[in-house]
Amino acid sequence: MSPRSRHWQWLLVIPTAAPLLTPFANRIEPTLFGVPFFFWYQFACALLAMVVITVVYLATREGRP
Amino acid sequence: MTGVVLLGFGAARWRRPADPYHLEEWSVGGRAFGNWTIWFLLGGSMYSAYTFIAVPALTYGVGAIGWFAVPFAIVTTPLTFIFTTRAWSVARRHGFLTHSEFAAARFGSPGLGALVAVTGILATIPYVAVQLISLQAVLRTVGFGGEWPLLAAVTLVSICTFRSGLRAPALLSVVKDVLLGWMLITAALMVAMYGGWGSAFRGAATRFAATPNPADGLLLPETGHLGFLTLVIGSALAIFAYPHALVGMLAAKDRDTVRRNAAALPVYCMALGLMAMLGVFALARGVTPADGDLNTVVPRLIHEYFPSWSAGVAYAALSIAALIPAAVMSIAAANAFTRSLYRTYLRPNATPEAEAWTSRWVSLVVKFGAAALILAVDPAFSVDLQLIGGVLILQTIPAVFLGLLTPWFHRAALTAGLISGLVTGLVMLWDIPKLDATGRVVAEHFGGSSWSLGDGRSIYVGVVALAVNLLVTVVLTLLVRAAGVRDGDDRTRPDDYHADAGDPYLKRLDELIDGLPTGGSGGRPISAPYPPHHMPEQRVP
């Protein structure tokens, strides 16, 4: 992995930090399908983690031109 | 259930190796598993019955605090992407099977490796026990109370693992996920039939308001954030330090397999979130646990609300979800024993056959030890058992997890830090009384892993102990360096952490052990306590 593509890994800070923002997430409204924000926020974080990790994986994949 | 057992035996034939008696073949499936297999195996071992039974039990019992498992699971996925990839590479170059071997090689200290191994084994046994408790909860709900059904199930899975090694859990994981997927779909339909999540959460809120406990509810109390966050962070770090975290990943065939898996793992986090919300639904519907054991909440919910044939599928899913991690964990603990204690201290000349044989038997001991543990200890909140194990395993973080990043620490300082962390953790855990729902003390000691700060706030013991551990490690490293004590020899090289499949220096473990390129064992004894290390000068073509 080149040092330059390694910078992409800093993106991983986002999905690591997002699930930990409980003072921000600790609320009922807005609800989604009746689920309080505190609960569905973590589902959103899981989706975010999938997207970010996939992006970093594609950006740092070895053997690409 | 019969089908499951047959599959377990059949797994021995699946991708049958030429020589099944190597420890490597038995314990990490010859290190040749691809994307799908690894994904299922990891899901099977890291998202276990503990998760699917105990987490809903927690959200049922205390509400928002039980939700900690979901952010914790999510945080682990980016960390997996970085750290497990490094661990995979260095382990493939050196033929490590366990964290303890890595720590010993990184910091040049077999003693540190042995300490990591012992800590790992001690922490794994309650974790296996937690899986068995979940299994017992399912068995109890379907009417098989008592000890014998549990022992019978443990015996069955032991025989499967004994014969097939990691292949059995890998194959069973696929079955489990199919069943679990079916169960989640059924659960979603059930929730929709009974008024949807809106009514479930409103019902649960009413019930939480009626309890005397101020800490429960759909949201964290103002004083609850510190406890919640330290629990999330502590658990997320701990998951990497458990011996079984490495086992599943090492079976991957290349780095990309590991990295792609990290991207797909959040799917399991969502399944876990759905399960956790079932605890809320159960509370709103007024499901009552059997014998006051909260672990039976999910099985009871299934029993009352699922059509009977669908309930059967769900029970099977939960049972397998308990047995797979139990199998993987016992394999991992057995490897730690074999590699860092047995081969290092007891029988340095052990042949590969002897190693594999020892691991098999130790894995049996671990499983039955765990069964004995739950029959002897009252498992009211099974998560607590696992959290105590978590406090122990967290103390290996500086040597194992940070060791992947830096060789800076001194071996003596790491050893001292680990011991002071363990002592701190155990003293604090000893001091925590167990309270019942009304706040009355029902047990003096080991009542949980949240240390109260007095003003309603609490902090996870593992994080405090880890802080003490790190402080001791850093200060002592500086002191020891100043005193001029020699460092241990770091047997790893920086580029070891980036090696990939196809790397000319990447060796199969049997080559490293036997020096035979054909992979035949030949029973050649090992002269050194470690596999012969390929020296840098040998790398020059």
mmCIF file of C-alpha atoms in Angstrom, chain A residues 1 6 9-10 12-29 32-51 53-54 56-62, chain B residues 59 63-65 67 70-72 74-75 77-79 81-82 196-199 201 217-222 225 228-229 232-233 255-256 259-260 262-267 269-274 277 280 498 500:
data_model
loop_
_atom_site.group_PDB
_atom_site.id
_atom_site.type_symbol
_atom_site.label_atom_id
_atom_site.label_comp_id
_atom_site.label_asym_id
_atom_site.label_seq_id
_atom_site.Cartn_x
_atom_site.Cartn_y
_atom_site.Cartn_z
ATOM 1 C CA MET A 1 0.000 0.000 0.000
ATOM 2 C CA ARG A 6 -2.951 5.001 3.332
ATOM 3 C CA GLN A 9 -7.751 5.081 6.272
ATOM 4 C CA TRP A 10 -8.360 8.277 8.241
ATOM 5 C CA LEU A 12 -12.418 5.168 9.263
ATOM 6 C CA VAL A 13 -12.468 7.609 12.168
ATOM 7 C CA ILE A 14 -16.004 8.554 11.111
ATOM 8 C CA PRO A 15 -17.736 5.173 11.619
ATOM 9 C CA THR A 16 -15.650 4.626 14.768
ATOM 10 C CA ALA A 17 -16.744 7.881 16.370
ATOM 11 C CA ALA A 18 -20.342 8.117 15.115
ATOM 12 C CA PRO A 19 -21.812 5.307 17.288
ATOM 13 C CA LEU A 20 -20.237 6.906 20.363
ATOM 14 C CA LEU A 21 -22.061 10.239 20.152
ATOM 15 C CA THR A 22 -24.614 9.317 22.794
ATOM 16 C CA PRO A 23 -25.166 12.824 24.203
ATOM 17 C CA PHE A 24 -26.316 13.759 20.681
ATOM 18 C CA ALA A 25 -28.273 10.552 20.033
ATOM 19 C CA ASN A 26 -30.008 10.281 23.403
ATOM 20 C CA ARG A 27 -33.473 11.478 22.304
ATOM 21 C CA ILE A 28 -36.834 9.992 21.328
ATOM 22 C CA GLU A 29 -37.723 12.320 18.441
ATOM 23 C CA LEU A 32 -38.635 6.306 12.348
ATOM 24 C CA PHE A 33 -41.384 3.666 11.904
ATOM 25 C CA GLY A 34 -42.152 4.268 15.571
ATOM 26 C CA VAL A 35 -38.551 3.548 16.651
ATOM 27 C CA PRO A 36 -37.004 6.274 18.857
ATOM 28 C CA PHE A 37 -34.001 8.165 17.472
ATOM 29 C CA PHE A 38 -31.643 6.668 20.077
ATOM 30 C CA PHE A 39 -32.278 3.223 18.593
ATOM 31 C CA TRP A 40 -32.504 3.865 14.869
ATOM 32 C CA TYR A 41 -29.464 6.143 14.955
ATOM 33 C CA GLN A 42 -27.300 3.055 15.524
ATOM 34 C CA PHE A 43 -28.841 1.334 12.489
ATOM 35 C CA ALA A 44 -27.842 4.406 10.493
ATOM 36 C CA CYS A 45 -24.326 4.129 11.952
ATOM 37 C CA ALA A 46 -24.115 0.507 10.811
ATOM 38 C CA LEU A 47 -25.041 1.547 7.266
ATOM 39 C CA LEU A 48 -22.507 4.373 7.441
ATOM 40 C CA ALA A 49 -19.807 1.920 8.566
ATOM 41 C CA MET A 50 -20.545 -0.334 5.591
ATOM 42 C CA VAL A 51 -20.317 2.552 3.136
ATOM 43 C CA ILE A 53 -15.283 0.775 4.952
ATOM 44 C CA THR A 54 -16.217 -0.159 1.381
ATOM 45 C CA VAL A 56 -11.661 2.827 2.008
ATOM 46 C CA TYR A 57 -11.314 -0.750 0.781
ATOM 47 C CA LEU A 58 -11.798 0.267 -2.849
ATOM 48 C CA ALA A 59 -9.461 3.250 -2.510
ATOM 49 C CA THR A 60 -6.636 1.291 -0.892
ATOM 50 C CA ARG A 61 -6.998 -1.952 -2.837
ATOM 51 C CA GLU A 62 -3.619 -3.216 -3.876
ATOM 52 C CA THR B 59 -33.039 -4.182 26.932
ATOM 53 C CA GLY B 63 -33.843 -0.450 28.434
ATOM 54 C CA ALA B 64 -31.354 1.899 26.804
ATOM 55 C CA ILE B 65 -28.279 0.663 28.682
ATOM 56 C CA TRP B 67 -28.456 -1.152 23.752
ATOM 57 C CA VAL B 70 -25.090 -2.338 19.118
ATOM 58 C CA PRO B 71 -22.698 0.672 19.044
ATOM 59 C CA PHE B 72 -20.045 -1.665 20.410
ATOM 60 C CA ILE B 74 -20.419 -1.207 14.997
ATOM 61 C CA VAL B 75 -17.227 0.319 16.426
ATOM 62 C CA THR B 77 -15.921 -3.077 12.235
ATOM 63 C CA PRO B 78 -13.553 -0.212 11.238
ATOM 64 C CA LEU B 79 -11.090 -1.444 13.858
ATOM 65 C CA PHE B 81 -10.403 -3.395 8.943
ATOM 66 C CA ILE B 82 -7.102 -1.999 10.276
ATOM 67 C CA GLY B 196 -45.643 -2.056 15.020
ATOM 68 C CA TRP B 197 -42.627 -0.616 16.783
ATOM 69 C CA GLY B 198 -44.410 2.587 17.753
ATOM 70 C CA SER B 199 -46.804 0.792 20.066
ATOM 71 C CA PHE B 201 -41.853 1.389 22.394
ATOM 72 C CA GLY B 217 -36.002 3.613 30.435
ATOM 73 C CA LEU B 218 -35.912 4.118 26.692
ATOM 74 C CA LEU B 219 -33.190 6.749 26.980
ATOM 75 C CA LEU B 220 -30.020 6.947 29.021
ATOM 76 C CA PRO B 221 -30.421 8.896 32.267
ATOM 77 C CA GLU B 222 -28.304 12.061 32.456
ATOM 78 C CA HIS B 225 -23.479 8.367 29.539
ATOM 79 C CA PHE B 228 -22.570 3.474 28.636
ATOM 80 C CA LEU B 229 -19.604 4.818 26.681
ATOM 81 C CA VAL B 232 -18.977 0.320 24.569
ATOM 82 C CA ILE B 233 -15.281 1.189 24.253
ATOM 83 C CA ARG B 255 -5.809 -9.903 3.187
ATOM 84 C CA ASP B 256 -8.583 -8.792 0.889
ATOM 85 C CA ARG B 259 -10.899 -6.416 4.547
ATOM 86 C CA ARG B 260 -14.016 -7.185 2.526
ATOM 87 C CA ALA B 262 -14.938 -5.943 7.735
ATOM 88 C CA ALA B 263 -17.094 -4.006 5.277
ATOM 89 C CA ALA B 264 -19.850 -6.630 5.407
ATOM 90 C CA LEU B 265 -19.855 -7.202 9.170
ATOM 91 C CA PRO B 266 -22.232 -4.289 9.981
ATOM 92 C CA VAL B 267 -24.997 -6.457 8.506
ATOM 93 C CA CYS B 269 -24.839 -5.328 13.737
ATOM 94 C CA MET B 270 -28.265 -4.645 12.251
ATOM 95 C CA ALA B 271 -29.459 -8.173 12.985
ATOM 96 C CA LEU B 272 -28.232 -7.661 16.525
ATOM 97 C CA GLY B 273 -30.102 -4.347 16.746
ATOM 98 C CA LEU B 274 -33.324 -6.021 15.651
ATOM 99 C CA MET B 277 -35.386 -4.322 20.074
ATOM 100 C CA VAL B 280 -38.458 -3.926 24.134
ATOM 101 C CA HIS B 498 1.622 -5.909 5.303
ATOM 102 C CA ASP B 500 -0.324 -10.773 1.628
#
